[in-house]
């Protein structure tokens, strides 16, 4: 019994250490990608920042691209996945969208997640496979979730413009504007993202009535 326990413990410890190394590599990769861009980031720099040998990286990732995909999968995908996991609204569709958008603003705008999104916008055209992965894992899911909410809003009579369901991009446009604006122009003209969102939703749903 003790021998079996002794065999399980080292295996468990090894798995824990491997998971910690993988996490350190992903964290280091995020910092390097954000600092240098996808093209200029080298595996040597990631290894140095993570405090591991370059060979250790290959135990976890086959190349720089797969490492970036893991980063998107673990850092950004969960934020969008919450949109598709929202329960049927007991209140208005607008309330549900405001809740999701508020969380998005808090978790993405002005954070490392926002830096990653800007990186994909900037370098995606030069790396189609990275852009394809981001579209498949993030954009398509976000669009599908938002379209479902828009269709529900139309069915309930909350949204008058039925063609909005054809263009869910319009609903999420303020989020992308905010991500890009914060890094490029915030020092010239700070953007009140929450208030911009309110105005945007007023245009779509109509102004809220005073209670």
PDB file of N, CA, C and O in Angstrom, residues 1 25 36 48 57 59 61 76-77 88 102 105 120 164 170-171 207:
ATOM      1  N   UNK A   1       0.834  -1.205   0.000  1.00  0.00           N
ATOM      2  CA  UNK A   1       0.000   0.000   0.000  1.00  0.00           C
ATOM      3  C   UNK A   1       0.862   1.245   0.000  1.00  0.00           C
ATOM      4  O   UNK A   1       0.658   2.165  -0.765  1.00  0.00           O
ATOM      5  N   UNK A  25       5.161  29.160 -19.295  1.00  0.00           N
ATOM      6  CA  UNK A  25       5.489  29.369 -20.708  1.00  0.00           C
ATOM      7  C   UNK A  25       4.406  30.210 -21.385  1.00  0.00           C
ATOM      8  O   UNK A  25       4.705  31.150 -22.131  1.00  0.00           O
ATOM      9  N   UNK A  36       6.616  42.416 -28.352  1.00  0.00           N
ATOM     10  CA  UNK A  36       7.369  42.373 -29.614  1.00  0.00           C
ATOM     11  C   UNK A  36       6.521  42.166 -30.863  1.00  0.00           C
ATOM     12  O   UNK A  36       6.987  42.403 -31.976  1.00  0.00           O
ATOM     13  N   UNK A  48      13.533  32.194 -21.973  1.00  0.00           N
ATOM     14  CA  UNK A  48      14.282  32.981 -20.990  1.00  0.00           C
ATOM     15  C   UNK A  48      13.335  33.634 -19.986  1.00  0.00           C
ATOM     16  O   UNK A  48      13.571  33.613 -18.779  1.00  0.00           O
ATOM     17  N   UNK A  57      10.092  23.979 -23.988  1.00  0.00           N
ATOM     18  CA  UNK A  57       8.939  24.513 -24.713  1.00  0.00           C
ATOM     19  C   UNK A  57       8.395  23.463 -25.675  1.00  0.00           C
ATOM     20  O   UNK A  57       7.180  23.281 -25.801  1.00  0.00           O
ATOM     21  N   UNK A  59       8.362  20.378 -25.395  1.00  0.00           N
ATOM     22  CA  UNK A  59       7.636  19.307 -24.711  1.00  0.00           C
ATOM     23  C   UNK A  59       6.151  19.646 -24.593  1.00  0.00           C
ATOM     24  O   UNK A  59       5.317  18.767 -24.397  1.00  0.00           O
ATOM     25  N   UNK A  61       4.665  22.555 -26.685  1.00  0.00           N
ATOM     26  CA  UNK A  61       4.139  23.182 -27.896  1.00  0.00           C
ATOM     27  C   UNK A  61       5.029  22.847 -29.076  1.00  0.00           C
ATOM     28  O   UNK A  61       6.254  22.849 -28.959  1.00  0.00           O
ATOM     29  N   UNK A  76      -8.765  34.330 -23.917  1.00  0.00           N
ATOM     30  CA  UNK A  76      -9.852  35.086 -24.543  1.00  0.00           C
ATOM     31  C   UNK A  76     -11.119  34.257 -24.748  1.00  0.00           C
ATOM     32  O   UNK A  76     -12.224  34.741 -24.519  1.00  0.00           O
ATOM     33  N   UNK A  77     -10.976  33.011 -25.171  1.00  0.00           N
ATOM     34  CA  UNK A  77     -12.151  32.182 -25.457  1.00  0.00           C
ATOM     35  C   UNK A  77     -13.130  32.115 -24.282  1.00  0.00           C
ATOM     36  O   UNK A  77     -14.346  32.223 -24.493  1.00  0.00           O
ATOM     37  N   UNK A  88     -31.547  32.017 -20.336  1.00  0.00           N
ATOM     38  CA  UNK A  88     -32.608  32.805 -20.968  1.00  0.00           C
ATOM     39  C   UNK A  88     -32.945  34.000 -20.079  1.00  0.00           C
ATOM     40  O   UNK A  88     -33.070  33.851 -18.864  1.00  0.00           O
ATOM     41  N   UNK A 102     -20.721  44.835 -20.040  1.00  0.00           N
ATOM     42  CA  UNK A 102     -20.034  45.358 -18.860  1.00  0.00           C
ATOM     43  C   UNK A 102     -18.898  44.453 -18.417  1.00  0.00           C
ATOM     44  O   UNK A 102     -17.808  44.925 -18.075  1.00  0.00           O
ATOM     45  N   UNK A 105     -16.055  44.780 -20.962  1.00  0.00           N
ATOM     46  CA  UNK A 105     -15.290  46.012 -20.741  1.00  0.00           C
ATOM     47  C   UNK A 105     -14.323  45.828 -19.583  1.00  0.00           C
ATOM     48  O   UNK A 105     -13.147  46.205 -19.654  1.00  0.00           O
ATOM     49  N   UNK A 120      -3.809  40.763 -32.682  1.00  0.00           N
ATOM     50  CA  UNK A 120      -4.406  39.979 -33.767  1.00  0.00           C
ATOM     51  C   UNK A 120      -4.901  40.894 -34.875  1.00  0.00           C
ATOM     52  O   UNK A 120      -4.726  40.603 -36.062  1.00  0.00           O
ATOM     53  N   UNK A 164     -30.899  43.939 -38.202  1.00  0.00           N
ATOM     54  CA  UNK A 164     -29.765  43.902 -37.272  1.00  0.00           C
ATOM     55  C   UNK A 164     -29.290  42.467 -37.050  1.00  0.00           C
ATOM     56  O   UNK A 164     -28.105  42.233 -36.832  1.00  0.00           O
ATOM     57  N   UNK A 170     -22.666  45.006 -35.760  1.00  0.00           N
ATOM     58  CA  UNK A 170     -23.066  46.351 -35.341  1.00  0.00           C
ATOM     59  C   UNK A 170     -23.219  46.414 -33.826  1.00  0.00           C
ATOM     60  O   UNK A 170     -22.821  47.387 -33.184  1.00  0.00           O
ATOM     61  N   UNK A 171     -23.786  45.357 -33.240  1.00  0.00           N
ATOM     62  CA  UNK A 171     -24.013  45.341 -31.800  1.00  0.00           C
ATOM     63  C   UNK A 171     -22.698  45.357 -31.029  1.00  0.00           C
ATOM     64  O   UNK A 171     -22.587  45.993 -29.980  1.00  0.00           O
ATOM     65  N   UNK A 207     -34.308  54.954 -26.033  1.00  0.00           N
ATOM     66  CA  UNK A 207     -33.863  55.434 -24.725  1.00  0.00           C
ATOM     67  C   UNK A 207     -34.662  54.794 -23.620  1.00  0.00           C
ATOM     68  O   UNK A 207     -35.872  54.546 -23.753  1.00  0.00           O
TER      69      UNK A 207
END
